Coordinates of N, CA and C and ligand atoms in Angstrom, one line a residue:
M1 N 76.8 93.1 123.5 CA 78.1 92.9 123.9 C 78.9 92.0 122.8
A2 N 80.0 92.5 122.5 CA 80.8 91.8 121.4 C 81.3 90.5 121.9
D3 N 81.4 89.5 120.9 CA 82.0 88.2 121.3 C 83.5 88.4 121.5
C4 N 84.0 87.6 122.4 CA 85.5 87.6 122.7 C 86.2 87.0 121.5
K5 N 87.2 87.7 121.0 CA 88.0 87.3 119.9 C 89.2 86.5 120.3
V6 N 88.9 85.4 120.9 CA 90.0 84.6 121.5 C 91.1 84.2 120.5
E7 N 90.6 83.7 119.4 CA 91.6 83.2 118.3 C 92.4 84.4 117.8
T8 N 91.8 85.5 117.6 CA 92.5 86.7 117.1 C 93.5 87.1 118.2
N9 N 93.1 87.1 119.4 CA 94.0 87.5 120.5 C 95.1 86.6 120.7
L10 N 94.9 85.3 120.5 CA 96.0 84.3 120.6 C 97.0 84.5 119.5
A11 N 96.6 84.9 118.4 CA 97.6 85.2 117.3 C 98.5 86.3 117.6
A12 N 98.1 87.2 118.5 CA 99.0 88.3 118.9 C 99.6 88.1 120.3
C13 N 99.3 87.0 120.9 CA 99.8 86.8 122.3 C 101.2 86.2 122.3
N14 N 102.1 86.8 123.1 CA 103.5 86.4 123.2 C 103.7 85.6 124.5
C15 N 102.7 85.3 125.2 CA 102.9 84.6 126.5 C 103.3 83.2 126.4
T16 N 104.4 82.8 127.0 CA 104.9 81.4 126.9 C 104.5 80.6 128.2
Y17 N 103.7 81.1 129.1 CA 103.3 80.4 130.2 C 102.2 79.5 129.9
E18 N 102.5 78.2 129.6 CA 101.5 77.3 128.9 C 100.3 76.9 129.8
P19 N 100.5 76.7 131.1 CA 99.3 76.2 131.8 C 98.1 77.2 132.0
C20 N 98.3 78.5 131.5 CA 97.4 79.5 131.9 C 96.1 79.4 131.1
A21 N 95.0 79.4 131.8 CA 93.7 79.3 131.1 C 93.2 80.7 130.6
R22 N 93.9 81.8 131.0 CA 93.5 83.1 130.6 C 94.1 83.5 129.2
K23 N 94.9 82.6 128.6 CA 95.5 83.0 127.4 C 94.5 83.2 126.3
G24 N 94.6 84.4 125.6 CA 93.6 84.8 124.6 C 92.4 85.5 125.2
R25 N 92.3 85.5 126.5 CA 91.2 86.2 127.1 C 91.7 87.4 127.8
C26 N 92.0 88.4 127.0 CA 92.8 89.6 127.5 C 92.1 90.3 128.6
C27 N 90.8 90.3 128.7 CA 90.2 91.0 129.8 C 90.5 90.3 131.1
E28 N 90.5 88.9 131.1 CA 90.8 88.2 132.3 C 92.3 88.3 132.6
C29 N 93.1 88.3 131.6 CA 94.6 88.4 131.7 C 94.9 89.7 132.4
I30 N 94.5 90.8 131.9 CA 94.9 92.1 132.5 C 94.2 92.3 133.9
T31 N 93.0 91.8 134.1 CA 92.4 91.9 135.4 C 93.2 91.1 136.5
Y32 N 93.7 89.9 136.1 CA 94.5 89.1 137.0 C 95.8 89.8 137.3
H33 N 96.5 90.2 136.3 CA 97.8 90.8 136.5 C 97.7 92.1 137.2
R34 N 96.7 92.9 136.9 CA 96.5 94.2 137.6 C 96.3 93.9 139.1
S35 N 95.5 92.9 139.4 CA 95.2 92.6 140.9 C 96.5 92.1 141.6
M36 N 97.5 91.7 140.8 CA 98.8 91.3 141.4 C 99.8 92.4 141.4
G37 N 99.4 93.6 140.9 CA 100.4 94.7 140.8 C 101.3 94.4 139.6
E38 N 100.8 93.8 138.6 CA 101.7 93.4 137.5 C 101.1 93.8 136.1
L39 N 101.9 93.6 135.1 CA 101.4 93.8 133.7 C 101.4 92.5 133.0
P40 N 100.6 92.3 131.9 CA 100.5 91.1 131.1 C 101.8 90.9 130.3
A41 N 102.0 89.7 129.8 CA 103.1 89.3 129.1 C 103.4 90.2 127.9
C42 N 102.4 90.7 127.3 CA 102.5 91.5 126.0 C 103.2 92.9 126.3
Y43 N 103.5 93.2 127.5 CA 104.2 94.5 127.8 C 105.7 94.2 127.7
F44 N 106.1 92.9 127.6 CA 107.6 92.6 127.7 C 108.0 92.0 126.4
D45 N 109.3 92.2 126.1 CA 109.9 91.6 124.9 C 110.1 90.1 125.2
A46 N 110.5 89.3 124.2 CA 110.6 87.9 124.3 C 111.5 87.4 125.4
A47 N 112.7 88.0 125.6 CA 113.6 87.6 126.6 C 113.0 87.9 128.0
A48 N 112.5 89.1 128.2 CA 111.9 89.5 129.5 C 110.7 88.7 129.8
E49 N 109.9 88.4 128.8 CA 108.7 87.6 129.0 C 109.0 86.2 129.6
K50 N 110.1 85.6 129.1 CA 110.4 84.3 129.6 C 110.9 84.2 131.0
T51 N 111.1 85.4 131.6 CA 111.5 85.4 133.1 C 110.3 85.2 133.9
Y52 N 109.1 85.4 133.4 CA 107.8 85.4 134.1 C 107.7 86.4 135.2
D53 N 108.7 87.4 135.2 CA 108.6 88.5 136.1 C 107.7 89.6 135.4
R54 N 106.5 89.6 135.9 CA 105.5 90.6 135.2 C 105.3 91.8 136.1
S55 N 106.2 92.1 137.0 CA 106.1 93.2 137.9 C 106.2 94.5 137.2
I56 N 105.5 95.5 137.7 CA 105.6 96.9 137.2 C 107.0 97.4 137.4
S57 N 107.6 97.0 138.5 CA 109.0 97.5 138.7 C 110.0 97.0 137.7
Y58 N 109.8 95.7 137.3 CA 110.7 95.1 136.3 C 110.4 95.8 134.9
F59 N 109.2 96.1 134.6 CA 108.8 96.8 133.4 C 109.5 98.2 133.4
V60 N 109.4 98.9 134.5 CA 110.1 100.2 134.6 C 111.6 100.1 134.5
Q61 N 112.1 99.1 135.1 CA 113.6 98.9 135.0 C 114.0 98.7 133.6
L62 N 113.2 97.9 132.9 CA 113.6 97.6 131.5 C 113.4 98.8 130.5
N63 N 112.5 99.7 130.9 CA 112.2 100.8 130.1 C 112.8 102.2 130.6
A64 N 113.6 102.1 131.6 CA 114.1 103.3 132.1 C 115.1 104.0 131.1
R65 N 115.1 105.2 131.0 CA 116.0 105.9 130.1 C 117.2 106.4 131.0
G66 N 118.3 106.0 130.5 CA 119.5 106.4 131.3 C 120.2 107.4 130.6
Ligands
LIG101 S1 100.2 87.1 130.7 FE1 99.6 86.0 132.6 S2 97.3 85.8 132.6 FE2 98.0 86.5 130.6 S3 98.1 84.6 129.4 FE3 100.2 84.9 130.2 S4 100.3 83.9 132.2 FE4 98.1 84.0 131.6

């Protein structure tokens, strides 16, 4: 089993929610948000990420083609 690349993951992580212990641990991050019916921060651009609305419906709204 490969070692978790936490430092590498952190370099690419755009999440601004500071108290989160899952930051850099992408497997825990996506498992948590999936269980909540959500997506992780990295699916959202900087402005959307700062709303902390990680819902799939918000993602779809942002990416809908009109
Ligand atoms: S996206 Fe969610 S679980 Fe992942 S680091 Fe940010 S707050 Fe934590």
